[in-house]
Amino acid sequence: MKAVILAGGEGTRLHPLTYTRPKTLIPILDRPMVNYTLDYFREGVDEIIFAAGHMVAELRSYMDSIGEGSRVKIVTEENPLGTGGAVKNVESLLDEPFIVLNADIISSINMQEFISFAEDKGGMGSIALFPSSHPEDYGVVELEEGQRIVRFVEKPTREEAFSNLINAGVYYLKPEILDLMEPNKFVSMEREVFPLIIQDGFFGYRFDGHWVDVGKVDTYLEAVRTLLDIKGSRIDEASQIGDGVEIVDPIYVGPRSVKRSGRLGPLTSVGNGCDLGTSEITGSVLFDEVRLGENVGVTDSVLGEGVVVGDNSTLKGCVIGDGEVIDEGSNLVDQKVGMR
Ligand code: GTP
């Protein structure tokens, strides 16, 4: 079986972090996000096709570096074709039912169970559904008995949202669905294709556990925090955390990171080779090689690779792009630094 990963979005809502890396390579704890995507396909899928468009060379070289170069094909879309057009664009590589997956989903779906469900149900395909407390932000689905989908509405108003089951961005589709799309045309799978195939049999597979769409900074932080909660704390042996540091679980600290005193956590992830000085860090993500001066406070923020923060500074709700330098004595709230 083959899987098509939709990874062509620019990730504008994650700027400035996505100026310097594709969204798929944003770190989540100890690994870029794309590794979590690959985890779904440890078995049962022999070819993974990335429909990509933004910073493709970086994605390709990362795949080679983790030894996935042979199982993974990366197809570049010169201009974004939308979620349907992107699948149509790789039609020549597809001949039997296939999986489609949004590249920016962190979830507890059991892919093998989903595939078995879809094979049993037949029809034009199946879609994974997750119960959400704010369904109006997503595609909302209504099921009847037998898990057949009877209604699919993309981003309805809050009043229109007729169910709490949302499109989790994972599909099993028959190749015939590709006949419903014109080549080289922008097509939204959710808006233009799914409503058409309901009558031919389209089924919903509900799963529980966790599901986060890593599209925005707050959902990125939510994804990291969700995994920290599930996995618990992990501090790499090759890091040096002083005895005087107050640790509030859960946290993740990568190798070669150093902290002399202060507080770390909760819900904080620190990459490799960071120097955290005497800071207090809460609810935040620090990429690799971040340097914090003396008496720095970081709360609910994301600091890109190589960020330097001067002494006596505080950051709250901020996103700082790779390599940016924050002057000493700064007091930043809800700011994005490094926007172009
Ligand atoms: P923003 O620029 O912040 O809106 O992000 P995005 O472009 O990634 O959009 P969104 O989060 O809605 O996309 C959901 C998933 O579909 C992501 O995995 C995207 O990479 C992917 N995607 C969205 N549009 C396209 C497209 O035109 N082509 C391809 N190949 N993938 C797409």
mmCIF file of C-alpha atoms and ligand atoms in Angstrom:
data_model
loop_
_atom_site.group_PDB
_atom_site.id
_atom_site.type_symbol
_atom_site.label_atom_id
_atom_site.label_comp_id
_atom_site.label_asym_id
_atom_site.label_seq_id
_atom_site.Cartn_x
_atom_site.Cartn_y
_atom_site.Cartn_z
ATOM 1 C CA MET A 1 0.000 0.000 0.000
ATOM 2 C CA LYS A 2 1.118 3.579 -0.661
ATOM 3 C CA ALA A 3 0.619 6.698 1.415
ATOM 4 C CA VAL A 4 0.482 10.264 0.116
ATOM 5 C CA ILE A 5 1.584 12.865 2.656
ATOM 6 C CA LEU A 6 0.230 16.353 2.051
ATOM 7 C CA ALA A 7 3.178 18.550 2.889
ATOM 8 C CA GLY A 8 2.863 21.353 0.348
ATOM 9 C CA GLY A 9 1.661 24.100 2.660
ATOM 10 C CA GLU A 10 4.000 26.964 3.421
ATOM 11 C CA GLY A 11 3.132 27.007 7.098
ATOM 12 C CA THR A 12 2.626 30.785 7.120
ATOM 13 C CA ARG A 13 0.938 30.654 10.515
ATOM 14 C CA LEU A 14 4.134 29.238 11.962
ATOM 15 C CA HIS A 15 6.283 32.117 10.722
ATOM 16 C CA PRO A 16 9.040 33.001 11.540
ATOM 17 C CA LEU A 17 9.884 29.363 12.402
ATOM 18 C CA THR A 18 8.985 28.140 8.900
ATOM 19 C CA TYR A 19 11.141 30.692 7.072
ATOM 20 C CA THR A 20 14.136 28.493 7.729
ATOM 21 C CA ARG A 21 12.676 24.962 7.646
ATOM 22 C CA PRO A 22 9.627 23.231 6.180
ATOM 23 C CA LYS A 23 6.810 22.622 8.669
ATOM 24 C CA THR A 24 7.625 18.895 8.545
ATOM 25 C CA LEU A 25 11.021 19.589 10.136
ATOM 26 C CA ILE A 26 9.779 21.608 13.105
ATOM 27 C CA PRO A 27 11.114 19.812 16.195
ATOM 28 C CA ILE A 28 8.710 18.060 18.535
ATOM 29 C CA LEU A 29 10.644 16.916 21.622
ATOM 30 C CA ASP A 30 13.640 14.987 20.293
ATOM 31 C CA ARG A 31 12.647 14.620 16.611
ATOM 32 C CA PRO A 32 11.374 16.644 13.666
ATOM 33 C CA MET A 33 7.609 16.339 13.205
ATOM 34 C CA VAL A 34 7.948 14.223 10.051
ATOM 35 C CA ASN A 35 9.240 11.334 12.166
ATOM 36 C CA TYR A 36 5.867 11.113 13.889
ATOM 37 C CA THR A 37 4.278 10.844 10.423
ATOM 38 C CA LEU A 38 6.661 8.059 9.455
ATOM 39 C CA ASP A 39 5.843 6.240 12.708
ATOM 40 C CA TYR A 40 2.294 5.645 11.440
ATOM 41 C CA PHE A 41 3.752 3.618 8.583
ATOM 42 C CA ARG A 42 6.183 1.278 10.318
ATOM 43 C CA GLU A 43 4.286 -1.603 8.697
ATOM 44 C CA GLY A 44 1.815 -2.140 5.869
ATOM 45 C CA VAL A 45 2.987 0.771 3.691
ATOM 46 C CA ASP A 46 5.837 0.226 1.272
ATOM 47 C CA GLU A 47 5.975 3.615 -0.443
ATOM 48 C CA ILE A 48 5.494 7.051 1.066
ATOM 49 C CA ILE A 49 4.938 9.896 -1.379
ATOM 50 C CA PHE A 50 5.397 13.418 -0.078
ATOM 51 C CA ALA A 51 3.447 16.022 -2.056
ATOM 52 C CA ALA A 52 5.680 18.912 -1.054
ATOM 53 C CA GLY A 53 6.236 22.442 -2.249
ATOM 54 C CA HIS A 54 8.133 24.472 0.297
ATOM 55 C CA MET A 55 11.832 23.885 1.100
ATOM 56 C CA VAL A 56 11.808 20.508 -0.612
ATOM 57 C CA ALA A 57 15.612 20.143 -0.658
ATOM 58 C CA GLU A 58 15.701 20.321 3.151
ATOM 59 C CA LEU A 59 13.049 17.606 3.448
ATOM 60 C CA ARG A 60 14.862 15.393 0.934
ATOM 61 C CA SER A 61 18.207 15.674 2.660
ATOM 62 C CA TYR A 62 16.602 14.950 6.041
ATOM 63 C CA MET A 63 14.962 11.797 4.616
ATOM 64 C CA ASP A 64 18.333 10.648 3.282
ATOM 65 C CA SER A 65 19.962 11.376 6.646
ATOM 66 C CA ILE A 66 17.541 9.044 8.471
ATOM 67 C CA GLY A 67 17.825 6.280 5.883
ATOM 68 C CA GLU A 68 14.314 6.727 4.454
ATOM 69 C CA GLY A 69 15.537 7.820 1.003
ATOM 70 C CA SER A 70 14.486 4.582 -0.706
ATOM 71 C CA ARG A 71 10.954 4.190 0.740
ATOM 72 C CA VAL A 72 10.125 7.872 0.364
ATOM 73 C CA LYS A 73 9.402 9.702 -2.913
ATOM 74 C CA ILE A 74 9.149 13.489 -2.830
ATOM 75 C CA VAL A 75 7.098 15.112 -5.572
ATOM 76 C CA THR A 76 7.459 18.867 -5.855
ATOM 77 C CA GLU A 77 4.435 21.028 -6.600
ATOM 78 C CA GLU A 78 5.585 24.219 -8.277
ATOM 79 C CA ASN A 79 2.376 25.987 -7.210
ATOM 80 C CA PRO A 80 0.111 24.715 -4.443
ATOM 81 C CA LEU A 81 -2.659 22.579 -5.954
ATOM 82 C CA GLY A 82 -4.740 22.220 -2.806
ATOM 83 C CA THR A 83 -5.312 19.021 -0.869
ATOM 84 C CA GLY A 84 -7.144 17.319 -3.783
ATOM 85 C CA GLY A 85 -4.997 18.705 -6.612
ATOM 86 C CA ALA A 86 -1.885 17.515 -4.788
ATOM 87 C CA VAL A 87 -3.163 13.929 -4.780
ATOM 88 C CA LYS A 88 -4.249 14.186 -8.433
ATOM 89 C CA ASN A 89 -0.721 15.398 -9.207
ATOM 90 C CA VAL A 90 0.764 12.070 -8.057
ATOM 91 C CA GLU A 91 -1.906 9.957 -9.799
ATOM 92 C CA SER A 92 0.647 8.170 -11.993
ATOM 93 C CA LEU A 93 2.177 6.664 -8.832
ATOM 94 C CA LEU A 94 -1.147 5.304 -7.520
ATOM 95 C CA ASP A 95 -2.960 2.217 -8.767
ATOM 96 C CA GLU A 96 -4.736 0.676 -5.786
ATOM 97 C CA PRO A 97 -6.418 2.089 -2.646
ATOM 98 C CA PHE A 98 -4.059 4.454 -0.877
ATOM 99 C CA ILE A 99 -3.760 6.490 2.311
ATOM 100 C CA VAL A 100 -3.680 10.300 2.357
ATOM 101 C CA LEU A 101 -2.432 12.073 5.454
ATOM 102 C CA ASN A 102 -1.960 15.725 6.372
ATOM 103 C CA ALA A 103 1.692 16.164 7.302
ATOM 104 C CA ASP A 104 0.981 18.246 10.362
ATOM 105 C CA ILE A 105 -1.057 15.897 12.516
ATOM 106 C CA ILE A 106 0.137 14.482 15.825
ATOM 107 C CA SER A 107 -2.315 11.809 16.929
ATOM 108 C CA SER A 108 -2.910 8.475 18.574
ATOM 109 C CA ILE A 109 -4.599 6.903 15.553
ATOM 110 C CA ASN A 110 -3.846 3.214 15.046
ATOM 111 C CA MET A 111 -3.168 3.232 11.307
ATOM 112 C CA GLN A 112 -3.397 -0.544 10.914
ATOM 113 C CA GLU A 113 -6.805 -0.564 12.583
ATOM 114 C CA PHE A 114 -7.953 2.313 10.362
ATOM 115 C CA ILE A 115 -6.819 0.491 7.212
ATOM 116 C CA SER A 116 -8.618 -2.715 8.278
ATOM 117 C CA PHE A 117 -11.787 -0.700 9.000
ATOM 118 C CA ALA A 118 -11.641 0.941 5.567
ATOM 119 C CA GLU A 119 -11.013 -2.357 3.774
ATOM 120 C CA ASP A 120 -14.011 -3.924 5.535
ATOM 121 C CA LYS A 121 -16.342 -1.022 4.773
ATOM 122 C CA GLY A 122 -15.488 -0.641 1.069
ATOM 123 C CA GLY A 123 -17.267 2.117 -0.883
ATOM 124 C CA MET A 124 -15.157 5.033 -2.139
ATOM 125 C CA GLY A 125 -13.142 5.165 1.042
ATOM 126 C CA SER A 126 -12.989 6.088 4.697
ATOM 127 C CA ILE A 127 -11.865 8.997 6.787
ATOM 128 C CA ALA A 128 -10.567 9.114 10.356
ATOM 129 C CA LEU A 129 -12.663 11.178 12.784
ATOM 130 C CA PHE A 130 -11.804 12.671 16.140
ATOM 131 C CA PRO A 131 -14.221 14.191 18.687
ATOM 132 C CA SER A 132 -13.444 17.882 19.167
ATOM 133 C CA SER A 133 -14.770 20.528 21.554
ATOM 134 C CA HIS A 134 -14.486 23.162 18.788
ATOM 135 C CA PRO A 135 -15.634 21.343 15.638
ATOM 136 C CA GLU A 136 -16.379 24.585 13.771
ATOM 137 C CA ASP A 137 -12.628 25.042 13.160
ATOM 138 C CA TYR A 138 -12.489 21.874 11.086
ATOM 139 C CA GLY A 139 -14.495 19.698 8.690
ATOM 140 C CA VAL A 140 -17.525 18.362 10.555
ATOM 141 C CA VAL A 141 -18.937 14.942 9.787
ATOM 142 C CA GLU A 142 -22.266 13.303 10.509
ATOM 143 C CA LEU A 143 -22.461 9.520 10.685
ATOM 144 C CA GLU A 144 -25.424 7.206 10.489
ATOM 145 C CA GLU A 145 -25.572 3.631 11.641
ATOM 146 C CA GLY A 146 -22.894 1.465 10.087
ATOM 147 C CA GLN A 147 -20.520 4.437 10.290
ATOM 148 C CA ARG A 148 -21.596 5.699 6.897
ATOM 149 C CA ILE A 149 -21.020 9.434 6.419
ATOM 150 C CA VAL A 150 -24.198 11.328 5.585
ATOM 151 C CA ARG A 151 -22.907 14.885 5.780
ATOM 152 C CA PHE A 152 -19.533 16.572 5.485
ATOM 153 C CA VAL A 153 -19.240 20.337 5.911
ATOM 154 C CA GLU A 154 -15.892 22.126 5.955
ATOM 155 C CA LYS A 155 -15.579 24.810 8.665
ATOM 156 C CA PRO A 156 -19.282 25.428 9.404
ATOM 157 C CA THR A 157 -20.337 28.207 11.765
ATOM 158 C CA ARG A 158 -20.629 27.247 15.440
ATOM 159 C CA GLU A 159 -24.441 27.089 15.078
ATOM 160 C CA GLU A 160 -24.202 24.943 11.946
ATOM 161 C CA ALA A 161 -21.821 22.429 13.523
ATOM 162 C CA PHE A 162 -24.138 19.424 13.718
ATOM 163 C CA SER A 163 -21.684 16.996 15.319
ATOM 164 C CA ASN A 164 -18.479 17.029 17.344
ATOM 165 C CA LEU A 165 -16.737 14.604 14.996
ATOM 166 C CA ILE A 166 -14.090 16.301 12.882
ATOM 167 C CA ASN A 167 -12.007 15.305 9.909
ATOM 168 C CA ALA A 168 -8.706 14.166 11.413
ATOM 169 C CA GLY A 169 -6.823 14.545 8.129
ATOM 170 C CA VAL A 170 -6.329 10.827 7.450
ATOM 171 C CA TYR A 171 -8.057 9.184 4.466
ATOM 172 C CA TYR A 172 -8.211 5.803 2.774
ATOM 173 C CA LEU A 173 -9.303 6.348 -0.810
ATOM 174 C CA LYS A 174 -10.069 4.276 -3.879
ATOM 175 C CA PRO A 175 -8.193 5.405 -7.011
ATOM 176 C CA GLU A 176 -11.553 6.090 -8.751
ATOM 177 C CA ILE A 177 -11.797 9.243 -6.642
ATOM 178 C CA LEU A 178 -9.040 10.737 -8.814
ATOM 179 C CA ASP A 179 -11.441 10.737 -11.806
ATOM 180 C CA LEU A 180 -13.460 13.419 -10.034
ATOM 181 C CA MET A 181 -10.595 15.915 -10.286
ATOM 182 C CA GLU A 182 -9.077 17.745 -13.230
ATOM 183 C CA PRO A 183 -5.299 17.679 -13.527
ATOM 184 C CA ASN A 184 -3.210 20.765 -12.785
ATOM 185 C CA LYS A 185 -6.090 22.520 -11.137
ATOM 186 C CA PHE A 186 -6.425 23.711 -7.549
ATOM 187 C CA VAL A 187 -8.866 21.335 -5.862
ATOM 188 C CA SER A 188 -9.822 21.146 -2.196
ATOM 189 C CA MET A 189 -10.474 17.553 -1.268
ATOM 190 C CA GLU A 190 -12.582 18.609 1.713
ATOM 191 C CA ARG A 191 -14.779 21.152 -0.056
ATOM 192 C CA GLU A 192 -15.042 19.790 -3.591
ATOM 193 C CA VAL A 193 -14.511 16.035 -3.502
ATOM 194 C CA PHE A 194 -15.790 14.605 -0.216
ATOM 195 C CA PRO A 195 -19.336 15.991 -0.569
ATOM 196 C CA LEU A 196 -19.511 14.264 -3.995
ATOM 197 C CA ILE A 197 -18.571 10.775 -2.854
ATOM 198 C CA ILE A 198 -20.886 10.526 0.141
ATOM 199 C CA GLN A 199 -23.588 8.953 -2.033
ATOM 200 C CA ASP A 200 -21.213 6.223 -3.229
ATOM 201 C CA GLY A 201 -20.262 5.077 0.261
ATOM 202 C CA PHE A 202 -17.836 7.008 2.420
ATOM 203 C CA PHE A 203 -17.218 5.826 5.969
ATOM 204 C CA GLY A 204 -16.029 7.391 9.221
ATOM 205 C CA TYR A 205 -13.605 5.723 11.611
ATOM 206 C CA ARG A 206 -13.701 7.339 15.030
ATOM 207 C CA PHE A 207 -10.738 7.176 17.347
ATOM 208 C CA ASP A 208 -10.093 8.658 20.782
ATOM 209 C CA GLY A 209 -6.910 9.548 22.608
ATOM 210 C CA HIS A 210 -5.181 12.626 21.257
ATOM 211 C CA TRP A 211 -5.160 14.597 18.015
ATOM 212 C CA VAL A 212 -3.474 17.934 17.406
ATOM 213 C CA ASP A 213 -3.206 19.834 14.123
ATOM 214 C CA VAL A 214 0.165 21.590 14.318
ATOM 215 C CA GLY A 215 -0.897 24.548 12.183
ATOM 216 C CA LYS A 216 -0.475 27.505 14.530
ATOM 217 C CA VAL A 217 1.935 28.427 17.288
ATOM 218 C CA ASP A 218 -0.578 27.657 20.028
ATOM 219 C CA THR A 219 -1.426 24.243 18.557
ATOM 220 C CA TYR A 220 2.288 23.546 18.097
ATOM 221 C CA LEU A 221 2.784 24.213 21.808
ATOM 222 C CA GLU A 222 -0.293 22.075 22.512
ATOM 223 C CA ALA A 223 1.205 19.174 20.531
ATOM 224 C CA VAL A 224 4.477 19.350 22.466
ATOM 225 C CA ARG A 225 2.651 19.613 25.793
ATOM 226 C CA THR A 226 0.352 16.700 24.903
ATOM 227 C CA LEU A 227 3.329 14.458 24.189
ATOM 228 C CA LEU A 228 5.132 15.627 27.337
ATOM 229 C CA ASP A 229 2.054 14.738 29.365
ATOM 230 C CA ILE A 230 1.852 11.303 27.784
ATOM 231 C CA LYS A 231 5.540 10.442 27.768
ATOM 232 C CA GLY A 232 6.567 12.103 31.042
ATOM 233 C CA SER A 233 9.905 13.770 31.697
ATOM 234 C CA ARG A 234 13.088 12.814 29.944
ATOM 235 C CA ILE A 235 16.445 14.449 30.520
ATOM 236 C CA ASP A 236 19.195 13.228 28.235
ATOM 237 C CA GLU A 237 22.168 11.723 30.058
ATOM 238 C CA ALA A 238 24.519 13.915 28.084
ATOM 239 C CA SER A 239 23.006 17.122 29.492
ATOM 240 C CA GLN A 240 24.142 18.850 32.683
ATOM 241 C CA ILE A 241 21.387 20.041 34.977
ATOM 242 C CA GLY A 242 22.767 21.461 38.239
ATOM 243 C CA ASP A 243 21.557 20.050 41.583
ATOM 244 C CA GLY A 244 20.073 23.411 42.458
ATOM 245 C CA VAL A 245 17.739 23.519 39.441
ATOM 246 C CA GLU A 246 14.072 23.219 40.388
ATOM 247 C CA ILE A 247 12.511 20.801 37.897
ATOM 248 C CA VAL A 248 8.748 20.837 37.477
ATOM 249 C CA ASP A 249 7.602 17.820 35.437
ATOM 250 C CA PRO A 250 7.015 17.109 32.651
ATOM 251 C CA ILE A 251 10.028 18.378 30.725
ATOM 252 C CA TYR A 252 12.292 17.205 27.933
ATOM 253 C CA VAL A 253 15.970 18.166 27.738
ATOM 254 C CA GLY A 254 18.136 17.090 24.811
ATOM 255 C CA PRO A 255 21.826 16.166 24.869
ATOM 256 C CA ARG A 256 24.599 18.669 25.697
ATOM 257 C CA SER A 257 22.260 21.224 27.230
ATOM 258 C CA VAL A 258 23.406 22.944 30.407
ATOM 259 C CA LYS A 259 21.546 24.652 33.250
ATOM 260 C CA ARG A 260 23.212 25.875 36.427
ATOM 261 C CA SER A 261 20.264 27.021 38.568
ATOM 262 C CA GLY A 262 16.751 28.459 38.328
ATOM 263 C CA ARG A 263 13.575 26.616 37.328
ATOM 264 C CA LEU A 264 12.705 24.374 34.391
ATOM 265 C CA GLY A 265 9.132 23.353 33.607
ATOM 266 C CA PRO A 266 6.476 22.336 33.612
ATOM 267 C CA LEU A 267 5.577 21.516 29.983
ATOM 268 C CA THR A 268 8.882 22.637 28.563
ATOM 269 C CA SER A 269 11.056 21.125 25.862
ATOM 270 C CA VAL A 270 14.712 22.060 25.381
ATOM 271 C CA GLY A 271 16.703 20.944 22.334
ATOM 272 C CA ASN A 272 20.365 19.999 21.989
ATOM 273 C CA GLY A 273 23.336 22.083 23.069
ATOM 274 C CA CYS A 274 21.411 24.863 24.841
ATOM 275 C CA ASP A 275 22.922 27.019 27.578
ATOM 276 C CA LEU A 276 20.078 27.943 29.911
ATOM 277 C CA GLY A 277 22.087 29.819 32.541
ATOM 278 C CA THR A 278 20.049 30.731 35.600
ATOM 279 C CA SER A 279 16.729 31.164 33.800
ATOM 280 C CA GLU A 280 13.136 30.275 34.707
ATOM 281 C CA ILE A 281 11.419 28.517 31.772
ATOM 282 C CA THR A 282 7.762 27.462 31.744
ATOM 283 C CA GLY A 283 5.435 26.072 29.047
ATOM 284 C CA SER A 284 7.955 26.766 26.285
ATOM 285 C CA VAL A 285 9.916 25.119 23.500
ATOM 286 C CA LEU A 286 13.566 25.936 22.887
ATOM 287 C CA PHE A 287 15.116 24.593 19.671
ATOM 288 C CA ASP A 288 18.809 23.604 19.538
ATOM 289 C CA GLU A 289 21.718 25.821 20.619
ATOM 290 C CA VAL A 290 19.661 28.499 22.400
ATOM 291 C CA ARG A 291 21.654 30.705 24.816
ATOM 292 C CA LEU A 292 19.949 32.442 27.713
ATOM 293 C CA GLY A 293 21.756 35.059 29.812
ATOM 294 C CA GLU A 294 21.520 35.541 33.589
ATOM 295 C CA ASN A 295 18.125 36.009 35.192
ATOM 296 C CA VAL A 296 16.036 35.366 32.058
ATOM 297 C CA GLY A 297 12.346 34.371 32.205
ATOM 298 C CA VAL A 298 10.700 32.484 29.310
ATOM 299 C CA THR A 299 6.976 31.632 29.478
ATOM 300 C CA ASP A 300 4.672 30.102 26.828
ATOM 301 C CA SER A 301 7.167 30.931 24.070
ATOM 302 C CA VAL A 302 8.999 29.251 21.209
ATOM 303 C CA LEU A 303 12.684 30.120 20.673
ATOM 304 C CA GLY A 304 14.194 29.063 17.343
ATOM 305 C CA GLU A 305 17.612 27.560 16.746
ATOM 306 C CA GLY A 306 20.568 29.584 17.975
ATOM 307 C CA VAL A 307 18.477 32.325 19.625
ATOM 308 C CA VAL A 308 20.407 34.404 22.148
ATOM 309 C CA VAL A 309 18.589 36.214 24.982
ATOM 310 C CA GLY A 310 20.473 38.885 26.945
ATOM 311 C CA ASP A 311 20.579 39.112 30.751
ATOM 312 C CA ASN A 312 17.547 40.274 32.758
ATOM 313 C CA SER A 313 15.047 39.746 29.910
ATOM 314 C CA THR A 314 11.562 38.255 29.993
ATOM 315 C CA LEU A 315 9.637 36.705 27.110
ATOM 316 C CA LYS A 316 5.965 35.746 27.408
ATOM 317 C CA GLY A 317 3.868 34.330 24.547
ATOM 318 C CA CYS A 318 6.658 35.111 22.058
ATOM 319 C CA VAL A 319 7.962 33.362 18.942
ATOM 320 C CA ILE A 320 11.581 34.119 18.111
ATOM 321 C CA GLY A 321 13.017 33.091 14.726
ATOM 322 C CA ASP A 322 16.278 31.190 14.281
ATOM 323 C CA GLY A 323 19.439 33.117 15.127
ATOM 324 C CA GLU A 324 17.717 36.215 16.525
ATOM 325 C CA VAL A 325 19.363 38.119 19.367
ATOM 326 C CA ILE A 326 17.212 39.652 22.111
ATOM 327 C CA ASP A 327 18.954 42.554 23.837
ATOM 328 C CA GLU A 328 19.521 42.460 27.580
ATOM 329 C CA GLY A 329 16.800 43.985 29.692
ATOM 330 C CA SER A 330 14.071 43.282 27.078
ATOM 331 C CA ASN A 331 10.516 42.643 28.229
ATOM 332 C CA LEU A 332 8.531 41.143 25.337
ATOM 333 C CA VAL A 333 4.905 39.997 25.472
ATOM 334 C CA ASP A 334 3.062 38.265 22.570
ATOM 335 C CA GLN A 335 5.674 39.274 20.012
ATOM 336 C CA LYS A 336 7.028 37.555 16.928
ATOM 337 C CA VAL A 337 10.658 38.443 16.281
ATOM 338 C CA GLY A 338 12.282 37.675 12.935
ATOM 339 C CA MET A 339 9.267 38.270 10.657
ATOM 340 C CA ARG A 340 10.116 39.244 7.067
HETATM 341 P P1 GTP B 1 -0.734 27.886 6.582
HETATM 342 O O1 GTP B 1 0.124 28.502 5.503
HETATM 343 O O2 GTP B 1 -0.266 28.314 7.941
HETATM 344 O O3 GTP B 1 -2.199 28.030 6.364
HETATM 345 O O4 GTP B 1 -0.425 26.315 6.607
HETATM 346 P P2 GTP B 1 -0.636 25.225 5.453
HETATM 347 O O5 GTP B 1 -0.441 25.846 4.117
HETATM 348 O O6 GTP B 1 0.264 24.087 5.810
HETATM 349 O O7 GTP B 1 -2.176 24.847 5.506
HETATM 350 P P3 GTP B 1 -3.006 23.802 6.325
HETATM 351 O O8 GTP B 1 -2.461 23.765 7.728
HETATM 352 O O9 GTP B 1 -4.432 24.073 6.161
HETATM 353 O O10 GTP B 1 -2.674 22.445 5.572
HETATM 354 C C1 GTP B 1 -3.041 21.168 6.067
HETATM 355 C C2 GTP B 1 -2.103 20.139 5.449
HETATM 356 O O11 GTP B 1 -2.270 20.068 4.041
HETATM 357 C C3 GTP B 1 -0.648 20.470 5.694
HETATM 358 O O12 GTP B 1 0.024 19.251 5.920
HETATM 359 C C4 GTP B 1 -0.222 21.124 4.406
HETATM 360 O O13 GTP B 1 1.161 20.911 4.145
HETATM 361 C C5 GTP B 1 -1.074 20.394 3.376
HETATM 362 N N1 GTP B 1 -1.431 21.250 2.256
HETATM 363 C C6 GTP B 1 -2.229 22.355 2.291
HETATM 364 N N2 GTP B 1 -2.340 22.878 1.052
HETATM 365 C C7 GTP B 1 -1.595 22.081 0.233
HETATM 366 C C8 GTP B 1 -1.311 22.112 -1.176
HETATM 367 O O14 GTP B 1 -1.753 22.972 -1.920
HETATM 368 N N3 GTP B 1 -0.509 21.114 -1.655
HETATM 369 C C9 GTP B 1 0.001 20.128 -0.867
HETATM 370 N N4 GTP B 1 0.801 19.207 -1.430
HETATM 371 N N5 GTP B 1 -0.237 20.084 0.461
HETATM 372 C C10 GTP B 1 -1.022 21.051 0.999
#
